[in-house]
Coordinates of C-alpha atoms and ligand atoms in Angstrom, one line a residue:
X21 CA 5.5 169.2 169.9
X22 CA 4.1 166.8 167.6
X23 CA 4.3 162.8 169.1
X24 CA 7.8 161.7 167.7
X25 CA 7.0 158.4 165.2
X26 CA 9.7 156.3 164.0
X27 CA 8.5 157.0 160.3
X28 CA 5.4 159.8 160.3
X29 CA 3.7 158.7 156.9
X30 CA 0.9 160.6 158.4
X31 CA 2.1 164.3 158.1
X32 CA 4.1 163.3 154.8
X33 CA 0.7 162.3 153.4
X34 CA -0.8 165.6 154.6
X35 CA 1.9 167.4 152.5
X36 CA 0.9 165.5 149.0
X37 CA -2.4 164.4 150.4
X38 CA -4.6 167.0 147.4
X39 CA -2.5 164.9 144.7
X40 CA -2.5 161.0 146.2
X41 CA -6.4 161.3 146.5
X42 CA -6.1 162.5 142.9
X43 CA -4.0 160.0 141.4
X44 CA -5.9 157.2 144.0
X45 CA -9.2 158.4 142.3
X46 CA -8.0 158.1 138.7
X47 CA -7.0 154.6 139.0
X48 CA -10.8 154.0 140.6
X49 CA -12.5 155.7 137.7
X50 CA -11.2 154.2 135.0
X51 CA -11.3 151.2 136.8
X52 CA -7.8 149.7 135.3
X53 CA -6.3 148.5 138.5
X54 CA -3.9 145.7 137.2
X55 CA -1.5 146.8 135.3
X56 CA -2.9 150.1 134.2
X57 CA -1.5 153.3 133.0
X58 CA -0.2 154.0 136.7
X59 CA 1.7 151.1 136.6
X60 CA 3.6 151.5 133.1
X61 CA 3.9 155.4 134.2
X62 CA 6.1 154.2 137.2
X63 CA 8.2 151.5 135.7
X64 CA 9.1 154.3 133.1
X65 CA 10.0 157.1 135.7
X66 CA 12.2 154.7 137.8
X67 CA 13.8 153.4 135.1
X68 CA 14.5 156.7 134.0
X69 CA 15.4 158.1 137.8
X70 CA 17.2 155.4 138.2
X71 CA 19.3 155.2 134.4
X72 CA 18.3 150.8 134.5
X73 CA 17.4 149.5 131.1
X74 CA 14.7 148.0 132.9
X75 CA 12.4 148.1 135.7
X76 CA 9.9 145.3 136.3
X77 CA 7.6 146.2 138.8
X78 CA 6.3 143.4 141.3
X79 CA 4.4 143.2 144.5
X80 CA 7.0 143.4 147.3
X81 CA 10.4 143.5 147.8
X82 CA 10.9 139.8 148.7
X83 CA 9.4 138.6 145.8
X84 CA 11.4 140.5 143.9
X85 CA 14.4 138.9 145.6
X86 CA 12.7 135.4 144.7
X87 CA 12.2 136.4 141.0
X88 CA 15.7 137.5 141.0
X89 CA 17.2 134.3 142.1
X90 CA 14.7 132.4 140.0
X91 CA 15.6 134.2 136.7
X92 CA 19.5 132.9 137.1
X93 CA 18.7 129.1 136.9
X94 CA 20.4 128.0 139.9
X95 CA 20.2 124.5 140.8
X96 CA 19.1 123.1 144.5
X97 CA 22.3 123.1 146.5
X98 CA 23.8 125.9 144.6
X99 CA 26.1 128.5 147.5
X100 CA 24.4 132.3 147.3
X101 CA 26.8 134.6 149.7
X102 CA 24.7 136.9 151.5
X103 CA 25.2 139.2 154.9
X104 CA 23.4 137.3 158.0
X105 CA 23.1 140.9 158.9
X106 CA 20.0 142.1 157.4
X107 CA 16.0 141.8 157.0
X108 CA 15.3 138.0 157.0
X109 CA 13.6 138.4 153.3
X110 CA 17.0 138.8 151.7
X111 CA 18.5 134.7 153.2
X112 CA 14.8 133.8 153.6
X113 CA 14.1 133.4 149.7
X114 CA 17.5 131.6 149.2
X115 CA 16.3 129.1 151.6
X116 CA 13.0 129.3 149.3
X117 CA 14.1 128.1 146.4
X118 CA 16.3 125.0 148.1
X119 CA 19.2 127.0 147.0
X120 CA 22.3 127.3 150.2
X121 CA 22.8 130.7 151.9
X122 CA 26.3 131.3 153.0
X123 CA 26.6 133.4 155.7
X124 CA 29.5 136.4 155.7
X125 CA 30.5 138.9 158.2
X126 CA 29.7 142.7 157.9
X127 CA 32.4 145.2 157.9
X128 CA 32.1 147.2 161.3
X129 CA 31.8 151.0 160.0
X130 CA 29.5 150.4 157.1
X131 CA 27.5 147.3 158.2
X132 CA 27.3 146.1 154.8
X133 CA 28.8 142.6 153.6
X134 CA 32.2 142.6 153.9
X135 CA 34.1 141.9 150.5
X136 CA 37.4 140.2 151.7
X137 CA 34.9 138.1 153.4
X138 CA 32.9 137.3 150.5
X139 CA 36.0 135.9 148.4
X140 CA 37.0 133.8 151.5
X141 CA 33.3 131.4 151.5
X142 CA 33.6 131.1 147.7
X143 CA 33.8 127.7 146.3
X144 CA 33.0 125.9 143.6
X145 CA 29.1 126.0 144.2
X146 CA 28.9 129.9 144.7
X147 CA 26.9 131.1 141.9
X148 CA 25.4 134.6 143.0
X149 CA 26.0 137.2 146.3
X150 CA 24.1 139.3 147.8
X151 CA 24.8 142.7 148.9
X152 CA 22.2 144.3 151.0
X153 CA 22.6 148.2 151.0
X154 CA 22.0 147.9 154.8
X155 CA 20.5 151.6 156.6
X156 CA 20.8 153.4 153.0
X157 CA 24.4 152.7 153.1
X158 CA 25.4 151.3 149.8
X159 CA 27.7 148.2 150.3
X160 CA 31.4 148.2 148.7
X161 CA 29.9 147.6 145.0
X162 CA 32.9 148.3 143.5
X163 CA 35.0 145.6 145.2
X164 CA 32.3 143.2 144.9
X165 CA 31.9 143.8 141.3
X166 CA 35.6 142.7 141.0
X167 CA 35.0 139.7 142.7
X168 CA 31.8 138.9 140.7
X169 CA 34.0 139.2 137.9
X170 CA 37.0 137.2 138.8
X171 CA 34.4 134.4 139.8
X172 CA 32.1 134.6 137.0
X173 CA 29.4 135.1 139.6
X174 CA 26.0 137.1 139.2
X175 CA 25.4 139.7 141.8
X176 CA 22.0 140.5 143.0
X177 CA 21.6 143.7 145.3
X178 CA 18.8 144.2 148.2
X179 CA 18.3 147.6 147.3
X180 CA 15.7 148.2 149.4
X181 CA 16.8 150.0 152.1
X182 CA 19.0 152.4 149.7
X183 CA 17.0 153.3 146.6
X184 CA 17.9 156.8 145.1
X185 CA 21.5 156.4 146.9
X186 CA 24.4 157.0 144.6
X187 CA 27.7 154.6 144.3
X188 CA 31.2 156.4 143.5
X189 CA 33.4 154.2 141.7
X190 CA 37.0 154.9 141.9
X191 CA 37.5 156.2 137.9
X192 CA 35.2 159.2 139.3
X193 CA 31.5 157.7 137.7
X194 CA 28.7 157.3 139.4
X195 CA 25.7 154.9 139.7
X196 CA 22.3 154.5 141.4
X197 CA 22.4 151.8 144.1
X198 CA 20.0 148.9 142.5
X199 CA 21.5 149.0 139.0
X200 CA 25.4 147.9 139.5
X201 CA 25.1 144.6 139.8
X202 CA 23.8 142.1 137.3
X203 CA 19.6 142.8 139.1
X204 CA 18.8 144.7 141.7
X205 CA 15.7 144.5 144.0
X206 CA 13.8 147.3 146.1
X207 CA 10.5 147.2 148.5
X208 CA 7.8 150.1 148.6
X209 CA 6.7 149.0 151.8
X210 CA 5.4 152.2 153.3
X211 CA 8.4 152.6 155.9
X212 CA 10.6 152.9 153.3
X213 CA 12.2 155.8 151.2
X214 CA 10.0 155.2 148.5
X215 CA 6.8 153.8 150.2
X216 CA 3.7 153.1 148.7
X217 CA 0.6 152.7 151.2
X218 CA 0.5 148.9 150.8
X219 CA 3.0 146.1 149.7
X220 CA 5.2 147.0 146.7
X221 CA 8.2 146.2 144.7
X222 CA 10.7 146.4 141.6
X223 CA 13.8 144.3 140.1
X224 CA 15.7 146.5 137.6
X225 CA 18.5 145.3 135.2
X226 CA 20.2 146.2 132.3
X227 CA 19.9 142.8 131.0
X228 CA 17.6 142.6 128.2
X229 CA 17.2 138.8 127.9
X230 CA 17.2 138.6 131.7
X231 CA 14.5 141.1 132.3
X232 CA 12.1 139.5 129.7
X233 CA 12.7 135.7 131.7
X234 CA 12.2 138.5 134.9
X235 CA 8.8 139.9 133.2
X236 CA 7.8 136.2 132.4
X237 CA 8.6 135.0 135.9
X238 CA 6.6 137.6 137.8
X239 CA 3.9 136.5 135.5
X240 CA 2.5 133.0 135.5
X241 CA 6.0 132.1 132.7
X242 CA 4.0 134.0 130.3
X243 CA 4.7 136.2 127.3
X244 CA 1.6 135.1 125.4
X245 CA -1.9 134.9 127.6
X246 CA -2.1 131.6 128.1
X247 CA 0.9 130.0 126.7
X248 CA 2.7 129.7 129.8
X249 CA 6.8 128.5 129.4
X250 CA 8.1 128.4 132.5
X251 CA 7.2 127.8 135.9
X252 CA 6.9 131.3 137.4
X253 CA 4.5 132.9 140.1
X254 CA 2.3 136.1 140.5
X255 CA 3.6 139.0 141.1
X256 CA 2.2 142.5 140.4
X257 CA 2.6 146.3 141.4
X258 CA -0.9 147.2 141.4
X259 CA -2.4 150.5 139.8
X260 CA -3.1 152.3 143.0
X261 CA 0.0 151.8 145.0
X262 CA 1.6 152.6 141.6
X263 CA -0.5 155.9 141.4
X264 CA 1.1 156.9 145.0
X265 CA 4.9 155.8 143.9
X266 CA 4.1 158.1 140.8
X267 CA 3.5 161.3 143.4
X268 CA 6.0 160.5 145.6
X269 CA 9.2 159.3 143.1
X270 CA 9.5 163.3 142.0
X271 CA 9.8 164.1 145.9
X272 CA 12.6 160.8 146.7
X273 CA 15.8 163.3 146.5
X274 CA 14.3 165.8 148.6
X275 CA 12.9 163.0 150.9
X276 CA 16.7 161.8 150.6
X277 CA 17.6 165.5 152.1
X278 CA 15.7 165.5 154.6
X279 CA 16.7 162.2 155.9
X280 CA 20.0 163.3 155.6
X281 CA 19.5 166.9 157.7
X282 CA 18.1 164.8 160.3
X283 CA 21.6 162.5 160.2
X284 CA 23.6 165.5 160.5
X285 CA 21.5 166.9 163.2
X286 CA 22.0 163.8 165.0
X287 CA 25.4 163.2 164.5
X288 CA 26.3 166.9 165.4
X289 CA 24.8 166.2 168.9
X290 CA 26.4 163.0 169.6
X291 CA 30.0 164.4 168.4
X292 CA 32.7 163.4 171.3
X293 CA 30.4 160.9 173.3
X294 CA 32.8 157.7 173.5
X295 CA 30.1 155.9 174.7
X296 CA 28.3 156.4 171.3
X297 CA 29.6 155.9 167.6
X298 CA 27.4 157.6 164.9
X299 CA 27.2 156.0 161.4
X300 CA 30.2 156.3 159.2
X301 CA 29.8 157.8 155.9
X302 CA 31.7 155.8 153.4
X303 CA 33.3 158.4 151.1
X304 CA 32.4 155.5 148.3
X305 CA 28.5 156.1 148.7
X306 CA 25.6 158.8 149.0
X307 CA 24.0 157.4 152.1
X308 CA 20.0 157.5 152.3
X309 CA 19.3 156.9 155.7
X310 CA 16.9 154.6 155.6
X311 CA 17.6 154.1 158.9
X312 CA 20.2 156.2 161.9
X313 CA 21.7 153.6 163.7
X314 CA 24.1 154.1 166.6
X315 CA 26.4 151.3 167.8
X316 CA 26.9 152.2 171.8
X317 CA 29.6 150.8 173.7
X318 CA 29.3 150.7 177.5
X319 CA 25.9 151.5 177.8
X320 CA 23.2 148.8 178.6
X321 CA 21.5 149.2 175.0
X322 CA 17.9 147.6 176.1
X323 CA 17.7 149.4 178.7
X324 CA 18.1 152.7 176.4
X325 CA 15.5 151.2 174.5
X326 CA 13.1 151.1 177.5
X327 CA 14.1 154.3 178.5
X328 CA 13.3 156.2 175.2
X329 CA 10.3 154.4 175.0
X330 CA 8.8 155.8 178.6
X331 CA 10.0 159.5 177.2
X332 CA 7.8 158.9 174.0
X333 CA 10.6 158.7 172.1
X334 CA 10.2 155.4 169.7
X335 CA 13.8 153.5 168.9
X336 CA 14.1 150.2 167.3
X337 CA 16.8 147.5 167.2
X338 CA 17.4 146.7 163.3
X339 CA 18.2 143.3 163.8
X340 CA 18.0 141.6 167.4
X341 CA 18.5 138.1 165.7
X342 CA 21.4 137.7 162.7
X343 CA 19.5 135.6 160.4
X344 CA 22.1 132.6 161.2
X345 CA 20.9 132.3 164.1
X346 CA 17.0 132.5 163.8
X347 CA 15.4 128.6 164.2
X348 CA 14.7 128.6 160.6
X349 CA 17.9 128.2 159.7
X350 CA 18.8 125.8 162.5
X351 CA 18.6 122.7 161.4
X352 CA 21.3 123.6 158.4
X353 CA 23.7 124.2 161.0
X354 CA 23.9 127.9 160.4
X355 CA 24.4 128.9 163.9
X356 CA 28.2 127.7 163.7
X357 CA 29.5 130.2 160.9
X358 CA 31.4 132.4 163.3
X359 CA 30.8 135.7 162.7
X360 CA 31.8 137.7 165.7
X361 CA 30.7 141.5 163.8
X362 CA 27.8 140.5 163.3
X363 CA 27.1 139.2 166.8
X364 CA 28.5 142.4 168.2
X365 CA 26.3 144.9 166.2
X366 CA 23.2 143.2 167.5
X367 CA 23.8 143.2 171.0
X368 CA 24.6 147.1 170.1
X369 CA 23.3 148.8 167.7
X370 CA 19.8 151.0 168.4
X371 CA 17.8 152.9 165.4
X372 CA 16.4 156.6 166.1
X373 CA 13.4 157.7 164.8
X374 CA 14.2 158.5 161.0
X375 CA 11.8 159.7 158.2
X376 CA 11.0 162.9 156.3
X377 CA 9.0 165.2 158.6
X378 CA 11.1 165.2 161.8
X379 CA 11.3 168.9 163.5
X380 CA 14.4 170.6 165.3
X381 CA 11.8 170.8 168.2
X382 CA 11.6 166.5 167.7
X383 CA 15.1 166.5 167.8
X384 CA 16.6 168.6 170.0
X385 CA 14.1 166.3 172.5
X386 CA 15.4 163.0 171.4
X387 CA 19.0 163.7 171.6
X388 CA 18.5 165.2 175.0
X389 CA 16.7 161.7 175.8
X390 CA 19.7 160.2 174.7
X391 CA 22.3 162.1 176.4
X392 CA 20.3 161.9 179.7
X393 CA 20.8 158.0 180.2
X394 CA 24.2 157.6 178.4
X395 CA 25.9 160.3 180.3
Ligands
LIG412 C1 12.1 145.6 153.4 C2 13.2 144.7 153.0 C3 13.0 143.6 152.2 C4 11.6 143.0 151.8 O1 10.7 143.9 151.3 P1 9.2 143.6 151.4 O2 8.6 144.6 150.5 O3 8.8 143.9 152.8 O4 8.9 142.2 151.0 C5 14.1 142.9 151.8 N1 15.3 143.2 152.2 C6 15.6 144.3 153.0 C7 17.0 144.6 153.4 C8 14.5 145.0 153.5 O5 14.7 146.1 154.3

């Protein structure tokens, strides 16, 4: 049996490795590595995979959280509604820009902002929320869209644990995770669905005057070299990690399968254990798995951790710190918002190895691992 990896971008690489060298090589030869040919290629296929108007490609996914915010003209002080559950980058940048993150609970099945919760911190200062589509699991879009609307709020969504996931809005359409709300932002950071093999990122919208402030923003305030408008920053997918997104965006929906397989596999050997509750499928969403997380109940979940980790099997806990109460956020007072979901899904939730390449043989071993301390 192969060593069990969290995310094996080794043996993915090995099945695409003839046409990444290719496309790596190009980019070398012709020497156009910022903002070359691989690089417009991209924006055009993800805009297209996608169905956005637009797709401004940018260096990582937290910058293209920053852009985001900066392309709305909020003003210092201004309330942004985000989870506390999630990857710091998504309350980090709020913080960034002087702006005030207001921390909401999560719903307990989905783990994704929770909308009744959302309408109940709005005030006069809320100007934008956002959703983070937490694990691949697209947050409640459609009652947050509502809200949005009632509010007259923008909504910006941390798509980048969910990209290629599809939303199912009640009238029976569908649409990508990323391009619901008013912009949407995704990483390439090689762990997830769509990695590149450094830092990468994209904001999409359907916006036209917002994504030309977007464009400008990501680049210096600029439209015309040199003639710079407004005060933006530097931002750029460059050619080669483009070059590798362009191989590997034709293969997301069957890297999406695959994820998937592996859920079912997962959740078909963990059926009936009360001590463990497998992620819930909201019927409103096409979840990626970016991550499998369990929640356990009753079973010491470090010391699972520990355990797995002496039987080779890797596991992760996605997040052991809500963001309102890391020190950075201290000094706002954020460790008072009482949010008790939150706090419970960090003492128990634990991430199995999840990525494209995972064998039955890889499996079968890990759930036995499993099963062996809980029972
Ligand atoms: C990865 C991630 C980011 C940041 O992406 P980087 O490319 O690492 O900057 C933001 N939000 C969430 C939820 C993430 O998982």
């Amino acid at each position: 049996m192969q060593p069990i990896q969290m995310v094996d971008l080794k043996q993915q690489y090995q099945h695409i490795k003839q046409e990444v060298d290719a496309a790596i090589h190009e980019v070398i030869d012709t020497a156009s590595f910022i903002n070359g040919k691989a690089v417009q290629d991209f924006s055009a296929a993800l805009a297209g995979y996608l169905s956005a108007k637009h797709v401004i490609p940018c260096a990582n996914g937290t910058d293209a959280l920053q852009i985001a915010m900066m392309s709305l003209d909020l003003q210092p002080g201004d309330e942004v509604i985000t989870p506390s559950f999630t990857y710091i980058a998504t309350t980090e940048v709020v913080a960034l820009l002087k702006l005030k993150p207001v921390f909401v609970d999560v719903d307990p099945k989905t783990f994704c902002i929770d909308p009744a919760a959302i309408e109940r911190a709005i005030t006069p200062k809320t100007k934008a929320i956002v959703p983070v589509h937490l694990y691949g699991q697209a947050a409640d879009m459609e009652a947050i869209m509502a809200i949005a609307d009632k509010y007259r709020l923008a909504v910006i969504e941390d798509n980048a644990q969910a990209i290629g996931s599809d939303f199912y809005f009640s009238d029976g359409h569908k649409q990508k995770t990323g391009t619901i709300g008013t912009i949407g932002c995704t990483s390439f950071f090689p762990s997830k669905n769509l990695g590149c093999y450094g830092d990468g990122g994209a904001i999409c919208t359907n916006d036209d005057a917002l994504a030309d402030k977007i464009r400008k923003i990501a680049n210096h305030g600029q439209s015309v070299r040199y003639y710079h408008d407004i005060v933006g920053c530097n931002s750029r997918l460059d050619s080669i990690q483009a070059a590798v997104l362009n191989i590997k965006l034709p293969r997301l929906d069957q890297y999406i399968d695959a994820r998937r397989k592996a859920a079912d596999f997962y959740d078909q050997a963990f059926a009936g254990q009360p001590k463990i509750t497998v992620p819930f499928r909201a019927p409103n969403n096409k979840h990626v798995f970016h991550q499998y997380t369990l929640q356990l109940e009753g079973v010491d979940r470090d010391a699972l951790n520990a355990f797995l980790a002496e039987q080779q099997v890797p596991s992760m806990i996605y997040y052991p710190v809500p963001a309102h109460r890391q020190k950075m956020f201290a000094a706002s007072g954020a460790a008072d918002y009482i949010l008790p979901v939150t706090d419970w899904l960090t003492k128990r939730v634990i991430s199995l190895p999840m990525h494209t390449e995972l064998s039955q043989e890889q499996l079968t071993y890990i759930c036995s691992k499993v099963l062996e301390f809980i029972k």
